Amino acid sequence: MTTSSKTEVSINSGHRPLREVNREIRAASEAGHRVTVSETLSRHNLGVGLSGPGLVKFDGNVGYYCGGLNNGGQVHITGNSGWATGEGMAAGLITVDGSAGMSAGAAMRGGILHIRGNAGPRCGITQKSGDIVVEGDIGYLTGFMSHGGRIICLGNSIGSVGDSLWQGTVWVAGEIEKLGIDAEVITPSEEDVADVDSSLERLGIAPAVRNWKQIVAGKKLWYFEARDAKKWLMI
């Protein structure tokens, strides 16, 4: 680890022990430094469990679980990210300049995950709270069993979006290929649209007229009983 000033810290990942790399990242972030991590090599589990106010920039592609369990840290990934980016995060901001793999934002409990490219399948699976913003397209089963929070997609949704939703919502500005089980599209209120647009502007996304579709739970599964299994399969 090298420190070029009181606020700028450079950390080389390369093939060094991951525990050592993450220990240095957390220490610098908790001290409020701006951290740049080089030679990321698409390694898994980088930047896990951040809680400090510092900004951590991963200069390149990262592997699975980057920013997992984030609790207030700011993470900037300049390339693509693998599966489960930001899984279980409670607070903070993760920005991915490229695309994200499967299960981005899985089980999120708060914070913001901003993906400037596309998101793979099962984005936001079992999400509890927070916002996932995808500027590109979202993969199949996005929002599966989401219990809360919002998934906001500026592109198109691909296959079974909103399957088995509980109280989460999925917003799609583009085309919806197919709805998942027990999902339905409603016309969002003006207040909700204004809130979504305001959230996008705070992320630096230019205002635009968008054809928002809000996907919510149809609530048939809310009252499922074993004796209704045949009916459930027909939903």
Coordinates of N, CA, C and O in Angstrom, one line a residue, residues 94-221:
I94 N -22.7 1.8 -4.6 CA -21.8 1.0 -5.5 C -22.1 1.4 -6.9 O -23.3 1.3 -7.3
T95 N -21.1 1.8 -7.7 CA -21.3 2.2 -9.0 C -20.5 1.3 -9.9 O -19.3 1.1 -9.7
V96 N -21.1 0.7 -10.9 CA -20.5 -0.2 -11.9 C -20.5 0.5 -13.2 O -21.6 0.7 -13.8
D97 N -19.4 0.9 -13.8 CA -19.3 1.5 -15.1 C -19.8 0.6 -16.2 O -20.3 1.1 -17.2
G98 N -19.5 -0.7 -16.1 CA -19.8 -1.6 -17.1 C -21.1 -2.4 -16.8 O -22.0 -1.8 -16.2
S99 N -21.1 -3.7 -17.1 CA -22.2 -4.5 -16.8 C -22.0 -5.4 -15.6 O -20.8 -5.6 -15.2
A100 N -23.0 -5.9 -15.0 CA -22.9 -6.8 -13.8 C -23.5 -8.2 -14.0 O -24.5 -8.3 -14.8
G101 N -22.9 -9.2 -13.4 CA -23.4 -10.6 -13.7 C -24.6 -10.9 -12.9 O -25.3 -10.0 -12.4
M102 N -24.8 -12.2 -12.7 CA -26.0 -12.7 -12.1 C -26.2 -12.2 -10.6 O -25.2 -12.0 -9.9
S103 N -27.4 -12.0 -10.2 CA -27.7 -11.7 -8.8 C -27.1 -10.5 -8.2 O -26.8 -10.4 -7.0
A104 N -27.0 -9.5 -9.1 CA -26.5 -8.2 -8.5 C -27.5 -7.6 -7.5 O -28.7 -7.7 -7.7
G105 N -27.0 -7.2 -6.4 CA -27.9 -6.6 -5.3 C -28.7 -7.6 -4.6 O -29.7 -7.3 -4.0
A106 N -28.3 -8.9 -4.7 CA -29.1 -9.9 -4.0 C -29.2 -9.6 -2.5 O -28.2 -9.3 -1.9
A107 N -30.4 -9.8 -2.0 CA -30.7 -9.6 -0.5 C -30.2 -8.3 0.0 O -29.9 -8.1 1.2
M108 N -30.2 -7.3 -0.8 CA -29.9 -5.9 -0.4 C -30.8 -5.5 0.7 O -32.0 -5.7 0.7
R109 N -30.3 -4.7 1.7 CA -31.1 -4.2 2.8 C -31.1 -2.7 2.9 O -31.7 -2.1 3.7
G110 N -30.4 -2.1 1.9 CA -30.3 -0.6 1.8 C -29.2 -0.2 0.9 O -28.5 -1.0 0.4
G111 N -29.1 1.2 0.8 CA -28.1 1.7 -0.1 C -28.5 1.7 -1.6 O -29.7 1.5 -1.9
I112 N -27.6 2.1 -2.4 CA -27.9 2.2 -3.9 C -26.8 1.4 -4.7 O -25.6 1.6 -4.4
L113 N -27.3 0.6 -5.6 CA -26.4 -0.1 -6.5 C -26.7 0.5 -7.9 O -27.9 0.3 -8.4
H114 N -25.8 1.1 -8.5 CA -25.9 1.8 -9.8 C -25.1 1.1 -10.9 O -23.9 1.1 -10.8
I115 N -25.8 0.5 -11.8 CA -25.1 -0.3 -12.9 C -25.3 0.5 -14.2 O -26.5 0.6 -14.7
R116 N -24.3 1.0 -14.8 CA -24.4 1.8 -16.0 C -24.6 0.9 -17.3 O -25.0 1.4 -18.3
G117 N -24.3 -0.3 -17.2 CA -24.5 -1.2 -18.3 C -25.7 -2.1 -18.1 O -26.7 -1.6 -17.6
N118 N -25.6 -3.4 -18.5 CA -26.7 -4.4 -18.3 C -26.5 -5.1 -16.9 O -25.4 -5.2 -16.4
A119 N -27.6 -5.7 -16.5 CA -27.5 -6.6 -15.3 C -28.0 -7.9 -15.7 O -29.0 -8.1 -16.5
G120 N -27.3 -9.0 -15.2 CA -27.6 -10.3 -15.6 C -28.9 -10.9 -14.9 O -29.6 -10.1 -14.2
P121 N -29.2 -12.2 -15.0 CA -30.4 -12.8 -14.4 C -30.4 -12.6 -12.9 O -29.4 -12.4 -12.2
R122 N -31.6 -12.6 -12.3 CA -31.9 -12.6 -10.9 C -31.3 -11.4 -10.2 O -31.0 -11.4 -9.0
C123 N -31.3 -10.3 -10.9 CA -30.9 -9.0 -10.3 C -31.9 -8.7 -9.2 O -33.2 -8.8 -9.4
G124 N -31.4 -8.3 -8.0 CA -32.3 -8.0 -6.9 C -33.1 -9.1 -6.3 O -34.1 -8.9 -5.6
I125 N -32.6 -10.3 -6.5 CA -33.3 -11.5 -5.9 C -33.4 -11.3 -4.3 O -32.4 -11.0 -3.7
T126 N -34.5 -11.5 -3.8 CA -34.9 -11.4 -2.3 C -34.4 -10.0 -1.8 O -34.0 -9.9 -0.6
Q127 N -34.4 -9.0 -2.6 CA -34.1 -7.6 -2.1 C -35.0 -7.2 -1.0 O -36.2 -7.5 -1.0
K128 N -34.5 -6.6 0.0 CA -35.3 -6.1 1.2 C -35.5 -4.6 1.2 O -36.6 -4.2 1.6
S129 N -34.6 -3.8 0.7 CA -34.7 -2.4 0.7 C -33.7 -1.8 -0.2 O -32.9 -2.5 -0.8
G130 N -33.6 -0.5 -0.4 CA -32.6 0.2 -1.2 C -33.1 0.2 -2.6 O -34.1 -0.2 -3.0
D131 N -32.2 0.8 -3.5 CA -32.5 1.0 -4.9 C -31.4 0.3 -5.7 O -30.2 0.4 -5.4
I132 N -31.8 -0.4 -6.8 CA -30.9 -0.9 -7.8 C -31.3 -0.2 -9.1 O -32.4 -0.3 -9.6
V133 N -30.3 0.6 -9.7 CA -30.6 1.3 -10.9 C -29.7 0.7 -12.0 O -28.5 0.6 -11.9
V134 N -30.4 0.3 -13.1 CA -29.7 -0.3 -14.2 C -30.0 0.5 -15.4 O -31.2 0.6 -15.8
E135 N -29.0 1.1 -16.0 CA -29.2 1.9 -17.2 C -29.4 1.1 -18.5 O -30.0 1.6 -19.5
G136 N -28.9 -0.1 -18.5 CA -29.2 -1.0 -19.7 C -30.3 -1.9 -19.4 O -31.4 -1.5 -18.9
D137 N -30.2 -3.2 -19.9 CA -31.3 -4.2 -19.7 C -31.1 -5.0 -18.5 O -30.0 -5.1 -17.9
I138 N -32.2 -5.7 -18.1 CA -32.1 -6.6 -16.9 C -32.5 -8.0 -17.4 O -33.3 -8.2 -18.2
G139 N -31.8 -9.0 -16.8 CA -32.0 -10.4 -17.2 C -33.2 -11.0 -16.6 O -34.0 -10.4 -15.8
Y140 N -33.4 -12.3 -16.9 CA -34.6 -13.0 -16.5 C -34.6 -13.2 -14.9 O -33.6 -13.2 -14.3
L141 N -35.9 -13.3 -14.4 CA -36.1 -13.4 -13.0 C -35.6 -12.2 -12.2 O -35.3 -12.4 -11.0
T142 N -35.5 -11.1 -12.8 CA -35.1 -9.9 -12.0 C -36.2 -9.6 -11.0 O -37.4 -9.7 -11.3
G143 N -35.8 -9.3 -9.7 CA -36.8 -9.0 -8.7 C -37.4 -10.3 -8.1 O -38.4 -10.1 -7.3
F144 N -36.9 -11.4 -8.4 CA -37.5 -12.7 -7.9 C -37.6 -12.7 -6.3 O -36.7 -12.5 -5.6
M145 N -38.8 -12.8 -5.8 CA -39.1 -12.8 -4.4 C -38.6 -11.6 -3.7 O -38.2 -11.7 -2.5
S146 N -38.6 -10.5 -4.3 CA -38.2 -9.2 -3.7 C -39.2 -8.8 -2.6 O -40.4 -8.8 -2.8
H147 N -38.7 -8.5 -1.4 CA -39.5 -8.2 -0.3 C -39.7 -6.7 -0.1 O -40.5 -6.2 0.7
G148 N -38.9 -5.9 -0.8 CA -38.9 -4.4 -0.6 C -37.9 -3.7 -1.5 O -37.1 -4.4 -2.2
G149 N -37.9 -2.4 -1.5 CA -37.0 -1.7 -2.3 C -37.5 -1.5 -3.8 O -38.6 -2.0 -4.1
R150 N -36.6 -0.9 -4.6 CA -36.9 -0.7 -6.0 C -35.8 -1.2 -6.9 O -34.6 -1.0 -6.6
I151 N -36.2 -1.7 -8.0 CA -35.3 -2.0 -9.1 C -35.8 -1.1 -10.3 O -36.9 -1.2 -10.7
I152 N -34.9 -0.2 -10.7 CA -35.2 0.8 -11.8 C -34.4 0.5 -13.0 O -33.2 0.6 -13.0
C153 N -35.1 0.1 -14.1 CA -34.4 -0.3 -15.3 C -34.7 0.7 -16.4 O -35.9 0.9 -16.8
L154 N -33.7 1.3 -17.0 CA -33.9 2.3 -18.1 C -34.0 1.6 -19.4 O -34.4 2.2 -20.4
G155 N -33.6 0.3 -19.5 CA -33.7 -0.4 -20.7 C -34.8 -1.4 -20.8 O -35.9 -1.1 -20.3
N156 N -34.6 -2.6 -21.3 CA -35.7 -3.6 -21.4 C -35.5 -4.7 -20.4 O -34.4 -4.9 -19.9
S157 N -36.6 -5.4 -20.1 CA -36.5 -6.5 -19.2 C -36.7 -7.8 -20.0 O -37.5 -7.9 -20.9
I158 N -35.9 -8.8 -19.6 CA -35.8 -10.1 -20.4 C -36.3 -11.2 -19.5 O -35.7 -11.6 -18.6
G159 N -37.5 -11.7 -19.8 CA -38.0 -13.0 -19.2 C -38.3 -13.0 -17.7 O -37.5 -12.8 -16.9
S160 N -39.6 -13.2 -17.4 CA -40.1 -13.5 -16.1 C -39.7 -12.4 -15.1 O -39.3 -12.7 -13.9
V161 N -39.8 -11.2 -15.4 CA -39.5 -10.1 -14.5 C -40.5 -10.0 -13.4 O -41.7 -10.2 -13.6
G162 N -40.1 -9.8 -12.1 CA -41.0 -9.7 -11.0 C -41.6 -11.0 -10.5 O -42.6 -10.9 -9.8
D163 N -41.0 -12.1 -10.9 CA -41.6 -13.4 -10.5 C -41.7 -13.5 -8.9 O -40.7 -13.2 -8.2
S164 N -42.9 -13.8 -8.4 CA -43.1 -14.1 -7.0 C -42.7 -12.9 -6.1 O -42.3 -13.0 -5.0
L165 N -43.0 -11.7 -6.6 CA -42.8 -10.5 -5.8 C -43.6 -10.5 -4.6 O -44.7 -11.0 -4.5
W166 N -43.0 -9.8 -3.5 CA -43.8 -9.6 -2.3 C -44.1 -8.1 -2.3 O -45.1 -7.7 -2.8
Q167 N -43.3 -7.3 -1.7 CA -43.6 -5.9 -1.6 C -42.5 -5.0 -2.4 O -42.6 -3.8 -2.3
G168 N -41.6 -5.6 -3.0 CA -40.7 -4.8 -3.9 C -41.3 -4.4 -5.1 O -42.4 -4.9 -5.5
T169 N -40.7 -3.5 -5.9 CA -41.3 -3.0 -7.1 C -40.2 -3.0 -8.2 O -39.0 -2.8 -7.8
V170 N -40.5 -3.2 -9.4 CA -39.6 -3.2 -10.5 C -40.1 -2.1 -11.5 O -41.3 -2.2 -11.9
W171 N -39.3 -1.2 -11.9 CA -39.7 -0.1 -12.8 C -38.9 -0.4 -14.1 O -37.7 -0.5 -14.1
V172 N -39.7 -0.3 -15.2 CA -39.1 -0.6 -16.5 C -39.5 0.5 -17.5 O -40.7 0.8 -17.7
A173 N -38.5 1.2 -18.1 CA -38.8 2.3 -19.0 C -38.9 1.7 -20.5 O -39.6 2.3 -21.3
G174 N -38.2 0.6 -20.7 CA -38.3 0.0 -22.1 C -39.4 -1.1 -22.2 O -40.5 -0.9 -21.6
E175 N -39.1 -2.1 -22.9 CA -40.0 -3.2 -23.2 C -40.0 -4.3 -22.1 O -38.9 -4.6 -21.6
I176 N -41.1 -4.9 -21.8 CA -41.2 -6.0 -20.9 C -41.4 -7.3 -21.8 O -42.5 -7.4 -22.4
E177 N -40.4 -8.2 -21.8 CA -40.6 -9.4 -22.6 C -41.7 -10.3 -22.1 O -42.5 -10.8 -22.8
K178 N -41.6 -10.5 -20.8 CA -42.6 -11.4 -20.1 C -42.6 -11.2 -18.6 O -41.5 -11.0 -18.0
L179 N -43.8 -11.2 -18.1 CA -43.9 -11.1 -16.6 C -43.7 -12.4 -15.9 O -44.1 -13.5 -16.5
G180 N -43.2 -12.4 -14.7 CA -43.1 -13.6 -13.9 C -44.4 -14.0 -13.3 O -45.4 -13.3 -13.4
I181 N -44.4 -15.1 -12.6 CA -45.6 -15.6 -11.9 C -46.1 -14.5 -10.9 O -45.3 -14.0 -10.1
D182 N -47.4 -14.3 -10.9 CA -48.0 -13.4 -9.9 C -47.5 -12.0 -9.9 O -47.4 -11.3 -8.9
A183 N -47.1 -11.5 -11.1 CA -46.6 -10.1 -11.3 C -47.6 -9.4 -12.2 O -48.1 -10.0 -13.1
E184 N -47.8 -8.1 -11.9 CA -48.7 -7.4 -12.8 C -48.1 -5.9 -13.0 O -47.4 -5.5 -12.1
V185 N -48.5 -5.3 -14.0 CA -48.1 -4.0 -14.4 C -49.2 -3.0 -14.0 O -50.3 -3.2 -14.3
I186 N -48.8 -1.9 -13.3 CA -49.7 -0.8 -13.0 C -49.2 0.5 -13.5 O -48.0 0.6 -13.8
T187 N -50.0 1.4 -13.6 CA -49.6 2.8 -14.0 C -49.2 3.5 -12.7 O -50.0 3.7 -11.8
P188 N -47.9 3.9 -12.6 CA -47.4 4.5 -11.4 C -48.0 5.9 -11.2 O -48.4 6.6 -12.1
S189 N -48.1 6.3 -9.9 CA -48.6 7.6 -9.6 C -47.6 8.7 -10.0 O -46.4 8.5 -10.1
E190 N -48.1 9.9 -10.2 CA -47.2 11.0 -10.5 C -46.2 11.3 -9.4 O -45.0 11.6 -9.7
E191 N -46.6 11.1 -8.2 CA -45.6 11.3 -7.1 C -44.5 10.2 -7.1 O -43.3 10.6 -6.9
D192 N -44.9 9.0 -7.4 CA -43.8 7.9 -7.5 C -42.9 8.2 -8.7 O -41.7 7.9 -8.5
V193 N -43.4 8.6 -9.8 CA -42.6 8.9 -11.0 C -41.6 10.0 -10.6 O -40.5 9.9 -11.0
A194 N -42.1 11.0 -10.0 CA -41.3 12.2 -9.6 C -40.2 11.7 -8.7 O -39.0 12.2 -8.8
D195 N -40.5 10.8 -7.8 CA -39.5 10.4 -6.8 C -38.4 9.5 -7.6 O -37.2 9.7 -7.3
V196 N -38.8 8.7 -8.5 CA -37.9 7.9 -9.3 C -37.0 8.8 -10.1 O -35.7 8.7 -10.2
D197 N -37.6 9.8 -10.8 CA -36.8 10.7 -11.6 C -35.8 11.5 -10.8 O -34.7 11.7 -11.3
S198 N -36.2 11.9 -9.6 CA -35.3 12.6 -8.8 C -34.2 11.8 -8.3 O -33.0 12.2 -8.3
S199 N -34.4 10.5 -8.0 CA -33.3 9.6 -7.7 C -32.3 9.4 -8.8 O -31.1 9.3 -8.6
L200 N -32.8 9.3 -10.0 CA -32.0 9.2 -11.2 C -31.1 10.4 -11.4 O -29.9 10.3 -11.7
E201 N -31.7 11.6 -11.2 CA -30.9 12.8 -11.4 C -29.8 12.9 -10.4 O -28.7 13.4 -10.7
R202 N -30.1 12.4 -9.1 CA -29.0 12.5 -8.1 C -27.8 11.6 -8.5 O -26.7 11.8 -8.0
L203 N -28.1 10.6 -9.4 CA -27.0 9.7 -9.8 C -26.4 10.3 -11.1 O -25.5 9.6 -11.7
G204 N -26.8 11.4 -11.5 CA -26.2 12.0 -12.7 C -26.8 11.6 -14.0 O -26.2 11.8 -15.1
I205 N -28.0 11.0 -14.0 CA -28.7 10.5 -15.2 C -29.6 11.6 -15.6 O -30.4 12.1 -14.9
A206 N -29.4 12.0 -16.9 CA -30.1 13.2 -17.4 C -31.6 13.0 -17.4 O -32.1 11.9 -17.7
P207 N -32.4 14.0 -17.1 CA -33.9 13.9 -17.1 C -34.3 13.6 -18.6 O -33.7 14.0 -19.5
A208 N -35.4 12.8 -18.6 CA -36.0 12.5 -19.9 C -37.4 12.0 -19.7 O -37.8 11.7 -18.6
V209 N -38.2 12.1 -20.8 CA -39.5 11.5 -20.7 C -39.5 10.0 -21.0 O -39.0 9.6 -22.0
R210 N -39.9 9.3 -20.0 CA -39.8 7.8 -20.0 C -41.1 7.2 -19.9 O -42.0 7.7 -19.1
N211 N -41.3 6.1 -20.6 CA -42.6 5.4 -20.5 C -42.5 4.3 -19.4 O -42.4 3.1 -19.6
W212 N -42.7 4.8 -18.1 CA -42.5 3.9 -17.0 C -43.6 2.9 -16.8 O -44.8 3.3 -16.9
K213 N -43.2 1.7 -16.6 CA -44.1 0.6 -16.2 C -43.7 0.1 -14.8 O -42.5 -0.2 -14.6
Q214 N -44.6 0.1 -13.9 CA -44.3 -0.3 -12.5 C -44.9 -1.7 -12.3 O -46.1 -2.0 -12.5
I215 N -44.0 -2.6 -12.0 CA -44.4 -4.0 -11.8 C -44.5 -4.3 -10.3 O -43.6 -4.0 -9.5
V216 N -45.6 -4.8 -9.9 CA -45.9 -5.1 -8.5 C -46.4 -6.5 -8.3 O -46.7 -7.2 -9.3
A217 N -46.6 -7.0 -7.1 CA -47.1 -8.3 -6.8 C -48.6 -8.3 -7.1 O -49.4 -7.4 -6.8
G218 N -49.0 -9.4 -7.8 CA -50.5 -9.6 -8.0 C -51.2 -10.1 -6.7 O -52.4 -10.1 -6.7
K219 N -50.4 -10.5 -5.7 CA -50.9 -10.8 -4.4 C -51.6 -12.2 -4.3 O -52.2 -12.5 -3.2
K220 N -51.7 -12.9 -5.4 CA -52.3 -14.2 -5.3 C -51.5 -15.2 -4.5 O -52.0 -16.0 -3.7
L221 N -50.2 -15.1 -4.6 CA -49.3 -15.9 -3.8 C -49.2 -15.5 -2.3 O -48.7 -16.3 -1.5

